[in-house]
PDB file of C-alpha atoms and ligand atoms in Angstrom:
ATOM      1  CA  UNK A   1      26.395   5.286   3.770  1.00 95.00           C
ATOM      2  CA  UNK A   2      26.819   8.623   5.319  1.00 97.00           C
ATOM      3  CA  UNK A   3      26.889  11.618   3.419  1.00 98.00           C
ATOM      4  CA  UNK A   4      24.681  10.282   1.055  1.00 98.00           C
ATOM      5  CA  UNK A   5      22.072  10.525   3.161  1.00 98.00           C
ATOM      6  CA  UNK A   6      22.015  14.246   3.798  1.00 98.00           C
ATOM      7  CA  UNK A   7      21.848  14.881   0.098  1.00 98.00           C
ATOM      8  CA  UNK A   8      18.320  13.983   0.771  1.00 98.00           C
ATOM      9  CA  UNK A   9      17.819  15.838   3.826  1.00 98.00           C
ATOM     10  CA  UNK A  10      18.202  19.017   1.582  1.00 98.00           C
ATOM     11  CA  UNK A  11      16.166  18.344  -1.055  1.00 98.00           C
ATOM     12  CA  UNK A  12      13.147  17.746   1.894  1.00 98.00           C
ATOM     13  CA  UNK A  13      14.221  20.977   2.989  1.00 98.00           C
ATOM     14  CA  UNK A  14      14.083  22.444  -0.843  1.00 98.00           C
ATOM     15  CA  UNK A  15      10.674  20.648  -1.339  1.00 98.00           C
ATOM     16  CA  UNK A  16       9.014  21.830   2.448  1.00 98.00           C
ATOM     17  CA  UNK A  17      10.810  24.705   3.536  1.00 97.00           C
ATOM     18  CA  UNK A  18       8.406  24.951   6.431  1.00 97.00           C
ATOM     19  CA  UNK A  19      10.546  22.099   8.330  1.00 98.00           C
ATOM     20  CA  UNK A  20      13.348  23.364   9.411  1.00 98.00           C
ATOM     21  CA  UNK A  21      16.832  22.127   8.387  1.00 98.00           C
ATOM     22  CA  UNK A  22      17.845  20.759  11.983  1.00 98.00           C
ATOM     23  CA  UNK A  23      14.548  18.149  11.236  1.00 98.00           C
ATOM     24  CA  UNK A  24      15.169  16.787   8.237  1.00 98.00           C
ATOM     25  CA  UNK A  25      18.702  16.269   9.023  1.00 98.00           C
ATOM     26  CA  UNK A  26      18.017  14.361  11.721  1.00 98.00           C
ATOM     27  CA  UNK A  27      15.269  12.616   9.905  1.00 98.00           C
ATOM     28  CA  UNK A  28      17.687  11.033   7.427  1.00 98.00           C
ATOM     29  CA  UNK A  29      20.117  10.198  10.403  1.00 97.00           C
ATOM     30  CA  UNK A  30      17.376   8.443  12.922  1.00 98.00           C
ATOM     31  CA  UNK A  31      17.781   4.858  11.901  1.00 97.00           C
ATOM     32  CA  UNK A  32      22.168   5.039  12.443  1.00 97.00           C
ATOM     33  CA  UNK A  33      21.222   7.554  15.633  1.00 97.00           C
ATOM     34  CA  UNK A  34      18.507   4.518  16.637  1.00 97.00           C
ATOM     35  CA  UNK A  35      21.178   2.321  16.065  1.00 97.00           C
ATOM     36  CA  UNK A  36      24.053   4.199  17.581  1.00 97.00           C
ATOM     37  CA  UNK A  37      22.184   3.879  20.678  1.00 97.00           C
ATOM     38  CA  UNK A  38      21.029  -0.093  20.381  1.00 97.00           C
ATOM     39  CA  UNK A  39      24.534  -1.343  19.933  1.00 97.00           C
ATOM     40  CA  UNK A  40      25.847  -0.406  23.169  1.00 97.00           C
ATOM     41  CA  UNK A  41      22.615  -1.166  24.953  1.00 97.00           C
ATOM     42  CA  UNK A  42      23.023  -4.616  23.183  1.00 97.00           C
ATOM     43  CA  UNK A  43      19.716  -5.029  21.137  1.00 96.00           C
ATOM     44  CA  UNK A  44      21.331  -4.613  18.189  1.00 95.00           C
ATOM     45  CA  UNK A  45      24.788  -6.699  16.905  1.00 95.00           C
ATOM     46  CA  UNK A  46      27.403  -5.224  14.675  1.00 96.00           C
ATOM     47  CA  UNK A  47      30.716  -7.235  14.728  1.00 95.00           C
ATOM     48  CA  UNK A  48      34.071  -5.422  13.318  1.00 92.00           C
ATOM     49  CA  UNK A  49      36.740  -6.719  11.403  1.00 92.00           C
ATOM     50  CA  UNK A  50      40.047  -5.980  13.999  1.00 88.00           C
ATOM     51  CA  UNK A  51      42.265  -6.170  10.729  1.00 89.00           C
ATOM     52  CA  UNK A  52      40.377  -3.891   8.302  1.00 91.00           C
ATOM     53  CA  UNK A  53      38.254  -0.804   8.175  1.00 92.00           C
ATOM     54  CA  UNK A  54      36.582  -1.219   4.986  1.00 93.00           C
ATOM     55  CA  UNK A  55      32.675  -1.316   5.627  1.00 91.00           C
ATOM     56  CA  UNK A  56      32.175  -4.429   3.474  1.00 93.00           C
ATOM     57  CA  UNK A  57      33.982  -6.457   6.023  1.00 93.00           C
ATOM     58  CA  UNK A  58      32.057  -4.815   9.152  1.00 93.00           C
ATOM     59  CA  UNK A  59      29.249  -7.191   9.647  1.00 94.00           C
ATOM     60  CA  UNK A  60      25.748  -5.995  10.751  1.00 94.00           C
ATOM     61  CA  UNK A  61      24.397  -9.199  12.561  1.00 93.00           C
ATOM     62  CA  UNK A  62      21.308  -7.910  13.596  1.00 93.00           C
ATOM     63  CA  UNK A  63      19.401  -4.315  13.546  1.00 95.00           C
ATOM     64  CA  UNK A  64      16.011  -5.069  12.729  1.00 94.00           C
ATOM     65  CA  UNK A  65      14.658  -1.649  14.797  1.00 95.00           C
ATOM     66  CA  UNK A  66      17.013   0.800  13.294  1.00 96.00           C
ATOM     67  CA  UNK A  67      17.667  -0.740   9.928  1.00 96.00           C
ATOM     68  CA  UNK A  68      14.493  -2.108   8.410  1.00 96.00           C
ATOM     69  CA  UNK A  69      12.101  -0.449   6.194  1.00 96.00           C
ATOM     70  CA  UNK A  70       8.388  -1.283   7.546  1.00 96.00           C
ATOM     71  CA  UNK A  71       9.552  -1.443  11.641  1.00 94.00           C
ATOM     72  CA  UNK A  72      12.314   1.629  11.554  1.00 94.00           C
ATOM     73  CA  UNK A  73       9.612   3.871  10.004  1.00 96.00           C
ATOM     74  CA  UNK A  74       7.392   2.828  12.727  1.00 96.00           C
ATOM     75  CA  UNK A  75       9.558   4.038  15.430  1.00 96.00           C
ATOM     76  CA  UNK A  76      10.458   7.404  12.854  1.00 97.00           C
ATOM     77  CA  UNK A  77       6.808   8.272  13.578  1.00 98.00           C
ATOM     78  CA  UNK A  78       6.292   8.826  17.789  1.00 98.00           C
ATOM     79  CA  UNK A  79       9.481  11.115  17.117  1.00 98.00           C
ATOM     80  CA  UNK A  80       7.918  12.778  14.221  1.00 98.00           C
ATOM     81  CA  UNK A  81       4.705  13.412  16.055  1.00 98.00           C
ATOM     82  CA  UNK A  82       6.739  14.704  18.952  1.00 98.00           C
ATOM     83  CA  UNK A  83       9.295  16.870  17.200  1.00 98.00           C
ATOM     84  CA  UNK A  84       5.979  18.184  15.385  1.00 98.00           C
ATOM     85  CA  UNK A  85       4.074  18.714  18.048  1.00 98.00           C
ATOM     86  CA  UNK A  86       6.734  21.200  19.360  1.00 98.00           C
ATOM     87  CA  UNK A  87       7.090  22.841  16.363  1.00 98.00           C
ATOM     88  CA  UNK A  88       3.153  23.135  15.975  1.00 97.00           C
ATOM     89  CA  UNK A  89       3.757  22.316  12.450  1.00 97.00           C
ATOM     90  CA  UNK A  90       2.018  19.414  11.156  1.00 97.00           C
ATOM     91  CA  UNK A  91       3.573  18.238   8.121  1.00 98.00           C
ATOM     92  CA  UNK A  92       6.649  17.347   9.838  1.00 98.00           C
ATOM     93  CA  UNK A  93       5.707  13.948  10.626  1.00 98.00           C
ATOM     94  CA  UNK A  94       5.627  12.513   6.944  1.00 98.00           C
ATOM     95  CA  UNK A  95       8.752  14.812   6.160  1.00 98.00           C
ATOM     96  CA  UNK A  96      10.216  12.919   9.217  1.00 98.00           C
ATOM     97  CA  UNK A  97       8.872   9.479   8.348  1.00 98.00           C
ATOM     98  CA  UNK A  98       9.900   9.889   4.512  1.00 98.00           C
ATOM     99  CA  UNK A  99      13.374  11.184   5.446  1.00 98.00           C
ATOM    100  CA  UNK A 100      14.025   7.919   7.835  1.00 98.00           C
ATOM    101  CA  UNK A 101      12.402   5.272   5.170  1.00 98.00           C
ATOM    102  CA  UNK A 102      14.699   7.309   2.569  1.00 98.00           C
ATOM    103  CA  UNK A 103      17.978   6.127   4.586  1.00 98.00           C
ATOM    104  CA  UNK A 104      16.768   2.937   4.103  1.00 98.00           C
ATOM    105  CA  UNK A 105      16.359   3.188   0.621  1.00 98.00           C
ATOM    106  CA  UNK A 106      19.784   4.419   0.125  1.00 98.00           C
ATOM    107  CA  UNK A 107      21.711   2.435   2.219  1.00 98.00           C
ATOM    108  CA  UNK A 108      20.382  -1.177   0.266  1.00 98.00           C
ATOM    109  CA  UNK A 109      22.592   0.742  -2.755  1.00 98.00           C
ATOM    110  CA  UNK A 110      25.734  -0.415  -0.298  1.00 97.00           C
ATOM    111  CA  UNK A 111      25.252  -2.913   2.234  1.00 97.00           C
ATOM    112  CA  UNK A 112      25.785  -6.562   1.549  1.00 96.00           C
ATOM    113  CA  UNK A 113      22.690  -8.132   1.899  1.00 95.00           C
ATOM    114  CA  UNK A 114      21.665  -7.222   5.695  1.00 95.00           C
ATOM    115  CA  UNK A 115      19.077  -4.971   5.843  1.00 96.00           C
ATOM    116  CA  UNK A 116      15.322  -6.482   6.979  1.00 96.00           C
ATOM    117  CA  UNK A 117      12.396  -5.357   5.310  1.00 96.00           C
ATOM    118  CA  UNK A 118       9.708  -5.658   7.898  1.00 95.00           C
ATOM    119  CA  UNK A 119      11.850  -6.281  10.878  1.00 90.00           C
ATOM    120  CA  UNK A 120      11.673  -9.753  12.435  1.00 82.00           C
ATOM    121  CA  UNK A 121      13.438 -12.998  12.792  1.00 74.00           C
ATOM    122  CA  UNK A 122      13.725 -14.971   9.615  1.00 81.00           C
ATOM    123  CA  UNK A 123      12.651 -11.987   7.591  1.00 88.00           C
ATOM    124  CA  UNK A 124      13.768 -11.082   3.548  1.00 92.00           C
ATOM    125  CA  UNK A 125      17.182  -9.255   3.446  1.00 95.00           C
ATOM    126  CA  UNK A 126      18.246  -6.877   0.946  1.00 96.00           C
ATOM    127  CA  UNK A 127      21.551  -4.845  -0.120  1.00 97.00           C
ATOM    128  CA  UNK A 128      23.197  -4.568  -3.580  1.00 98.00           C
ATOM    129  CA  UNK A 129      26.629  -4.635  -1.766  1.00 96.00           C
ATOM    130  CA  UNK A 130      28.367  -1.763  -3.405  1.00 97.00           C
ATOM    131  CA  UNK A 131      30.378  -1.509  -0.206  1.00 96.00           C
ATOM    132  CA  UNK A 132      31.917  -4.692  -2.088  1.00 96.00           C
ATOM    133  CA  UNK A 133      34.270  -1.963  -4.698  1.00 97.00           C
ATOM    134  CA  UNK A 134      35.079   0.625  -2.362  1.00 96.00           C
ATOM    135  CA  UNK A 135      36.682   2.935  -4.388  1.00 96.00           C
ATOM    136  CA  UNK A 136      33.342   2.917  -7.038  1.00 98.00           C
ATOM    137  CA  UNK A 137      31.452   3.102  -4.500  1.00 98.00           C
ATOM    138  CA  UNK A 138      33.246   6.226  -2.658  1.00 98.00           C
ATOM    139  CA  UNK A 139      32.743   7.754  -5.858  1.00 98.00           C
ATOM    140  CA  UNK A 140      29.249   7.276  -6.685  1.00 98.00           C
ATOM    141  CA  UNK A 141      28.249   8.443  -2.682  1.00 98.00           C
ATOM    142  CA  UNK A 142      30.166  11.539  -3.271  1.00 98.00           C
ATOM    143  CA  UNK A 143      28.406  11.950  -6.671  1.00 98.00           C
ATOM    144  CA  UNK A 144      25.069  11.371  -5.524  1.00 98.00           C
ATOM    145  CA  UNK A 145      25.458  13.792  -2.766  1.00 98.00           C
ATOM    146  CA  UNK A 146      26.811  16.779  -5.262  1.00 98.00           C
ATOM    147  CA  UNK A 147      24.016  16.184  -8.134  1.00 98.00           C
ATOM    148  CA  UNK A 148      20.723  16.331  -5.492  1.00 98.00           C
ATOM    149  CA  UNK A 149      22.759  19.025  -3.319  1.00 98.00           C
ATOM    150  CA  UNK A 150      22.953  21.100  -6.706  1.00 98.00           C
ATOM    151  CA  UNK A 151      19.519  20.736  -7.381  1.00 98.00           C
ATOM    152  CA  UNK A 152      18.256  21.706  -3.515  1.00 98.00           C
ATOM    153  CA  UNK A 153      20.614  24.233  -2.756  1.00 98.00           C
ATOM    154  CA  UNK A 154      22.020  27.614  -4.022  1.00 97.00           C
ATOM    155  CA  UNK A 155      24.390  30.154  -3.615  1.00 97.00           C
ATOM    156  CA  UNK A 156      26.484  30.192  -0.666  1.00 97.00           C
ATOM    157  CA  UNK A 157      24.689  27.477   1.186  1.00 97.00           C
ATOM    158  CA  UNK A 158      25.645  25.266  -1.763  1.00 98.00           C
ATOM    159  CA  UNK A 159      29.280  25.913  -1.444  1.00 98.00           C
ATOM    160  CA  UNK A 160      29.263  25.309   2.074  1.00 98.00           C
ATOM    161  CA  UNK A 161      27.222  22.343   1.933  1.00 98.00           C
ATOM    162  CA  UNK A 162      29.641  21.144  -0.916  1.00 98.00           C
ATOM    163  CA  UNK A 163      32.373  21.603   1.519  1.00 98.00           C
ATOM    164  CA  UNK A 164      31.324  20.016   4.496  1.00 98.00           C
ATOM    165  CA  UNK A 165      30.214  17.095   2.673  1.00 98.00           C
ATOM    166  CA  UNK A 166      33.855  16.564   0.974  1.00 98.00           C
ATOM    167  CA  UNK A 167      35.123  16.703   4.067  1.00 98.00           C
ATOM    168  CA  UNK A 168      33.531  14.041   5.933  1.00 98.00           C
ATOM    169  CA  UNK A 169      33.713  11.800   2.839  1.00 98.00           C
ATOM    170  CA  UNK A 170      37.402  12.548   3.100  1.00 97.00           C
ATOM    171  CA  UNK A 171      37.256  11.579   6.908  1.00 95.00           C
ATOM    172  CA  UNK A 172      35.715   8.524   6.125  1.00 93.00           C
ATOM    173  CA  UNK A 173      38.149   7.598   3.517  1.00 93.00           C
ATOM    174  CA  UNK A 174      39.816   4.238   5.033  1.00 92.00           C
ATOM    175  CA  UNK A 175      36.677   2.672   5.100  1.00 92.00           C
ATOM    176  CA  UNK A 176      36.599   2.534   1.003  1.00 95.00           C
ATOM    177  CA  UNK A 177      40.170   2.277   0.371  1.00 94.00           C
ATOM    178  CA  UNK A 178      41.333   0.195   3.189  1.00 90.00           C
ATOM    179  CA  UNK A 179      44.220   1.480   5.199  1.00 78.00           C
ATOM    180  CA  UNK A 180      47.830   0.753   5.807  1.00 71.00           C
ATOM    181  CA  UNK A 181      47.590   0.155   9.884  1.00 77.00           C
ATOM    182  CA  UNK A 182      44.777  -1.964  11.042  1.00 84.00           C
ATOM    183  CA  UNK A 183      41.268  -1.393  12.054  1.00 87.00           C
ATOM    184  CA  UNK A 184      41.201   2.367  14.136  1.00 85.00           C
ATOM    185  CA  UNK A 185      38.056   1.000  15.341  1.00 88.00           C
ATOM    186  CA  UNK A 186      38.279  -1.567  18.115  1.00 85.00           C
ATOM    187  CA  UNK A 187      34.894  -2.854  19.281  1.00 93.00           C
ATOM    188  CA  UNK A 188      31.156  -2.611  17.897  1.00 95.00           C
ATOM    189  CA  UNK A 189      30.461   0.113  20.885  1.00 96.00           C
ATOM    190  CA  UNK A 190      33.058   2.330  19.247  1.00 94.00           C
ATOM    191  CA  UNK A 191      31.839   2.025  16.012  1.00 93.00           C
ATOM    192  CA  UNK A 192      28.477   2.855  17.270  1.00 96.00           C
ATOM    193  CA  UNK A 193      30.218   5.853  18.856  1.00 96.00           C
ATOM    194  CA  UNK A 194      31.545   6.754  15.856  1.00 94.00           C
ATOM    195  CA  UNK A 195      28.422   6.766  13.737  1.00 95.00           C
ATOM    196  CA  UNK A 196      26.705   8.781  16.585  1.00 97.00           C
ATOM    197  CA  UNK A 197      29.695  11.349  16.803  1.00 97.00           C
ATOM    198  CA  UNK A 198      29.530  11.528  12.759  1.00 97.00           C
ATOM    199  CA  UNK A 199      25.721  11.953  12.003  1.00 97.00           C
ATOM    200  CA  UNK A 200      25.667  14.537  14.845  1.00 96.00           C
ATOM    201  CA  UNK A 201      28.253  16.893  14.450  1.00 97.00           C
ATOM    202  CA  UNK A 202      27.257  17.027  10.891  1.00 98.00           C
ATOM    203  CA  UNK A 203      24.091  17.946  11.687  1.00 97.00           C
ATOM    204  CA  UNK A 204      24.882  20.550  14.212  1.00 97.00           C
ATOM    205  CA  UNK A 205      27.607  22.189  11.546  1.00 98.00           C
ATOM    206  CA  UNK A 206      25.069  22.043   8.227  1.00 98.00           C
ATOM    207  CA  UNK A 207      22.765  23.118  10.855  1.00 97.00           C
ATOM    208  CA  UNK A 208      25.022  26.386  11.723  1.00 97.00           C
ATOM    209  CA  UNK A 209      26.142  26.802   8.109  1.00 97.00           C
ATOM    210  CA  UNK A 210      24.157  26.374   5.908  1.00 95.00           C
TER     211      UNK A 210
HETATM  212 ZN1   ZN B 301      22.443   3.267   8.157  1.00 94.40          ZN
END
């Protein structure tokens, strides 16, 4: 999931405007960031299909730091106690923990069953596998996004953050629908590249914008 998750990232910022927007959005990122990082260092193993971009054939072999409920929130919260102690403003660390557990949450909506609870070897996976009818599930991400964006946001920010968040759904298009060439994507590393290169440059423009 991807813009999905910054639907959430704005209604933290609706519900504690004392964090500011760059911190929540990178709350709900920090588990594909986390992860965007462990690929290419080659603790965590994503394999792509060569053939096809559609997510439900990209297989997430193991990311039990980024991508599990009970161990990615305990990395979330050194970073939330850091970013908070810089900002002198305490009640960014559950903001930051809740935003990172809540990319969990949302992502088990899509993935094929993949994602650890606690984090180690042999442990439960979960994922409903929406991934599996790409074009219901491009719909319902784009949905999601729209309804909690209208709740948590107003006037021009709305429109903008409206916007911004059709176009990267647009962006990421091939990856519900399929695609007439092959895989763009060659190797896990750019894939991880990608993810980085998404989740940050949509941060630093809602960041700008918004
Ligand atoms: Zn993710």
């Amino acid at each position: 999931m991807f813009v999905g998750h910054f639907a959430i990232a704005f209604l933290l910022w609706r519900l504690f405007p004392q964090v500011p927007l760059p911190v929540v959005l990178i709350a709900v990122s920090f588990p594909d960031l986390l992860w965007s990082l462990l690929v290419p260092a080659g603790v965590e193993k994503v394999r792509i299909n060569p053939d096809s971009p559609l997510q439900k054939f990209i297989v997430f072999e193991k990311f039990p730091y980024s991508h599990s409920l009970v161990l990615g929130s305990v990395w979330s919260l050194p970073v939330g106690l850091l970013i908070a102690g810089l900002l002198n403003t305490r009640l960014v660390v559950p903001v930051f923990v809740a935003g990172s557990a809540s990319h969990w949450l949302l992502d088990t909506v899509v993935h094929l069953k993949d994602l650890p609870v606690l984090g180690f070897d042999g442990d439960r996976k979960v994922g409903a596998g929406l991934w599996k009818r790409g074009p219901v599930a491009f719909v319902v991400e784009y949905a999601f996004y729209a309804i909690v964006t209208l709740f948590a946001l107003s006037g021009l920010s709305l429109v903008y953050a409206l916007i911004l968040g059709g176009v990267f759904h647009a962006i990421n298009f091939p990856s519900f629908f399929g695609s007439m060439r092959k895989n763009s994507v060659k190797s896990s590393n750019g894939y991880a590249g990608l993810a980085l290169l998404g989740f940050g440059s949509f941060t630093l423009i809602a960041s700008l914008i918004i």
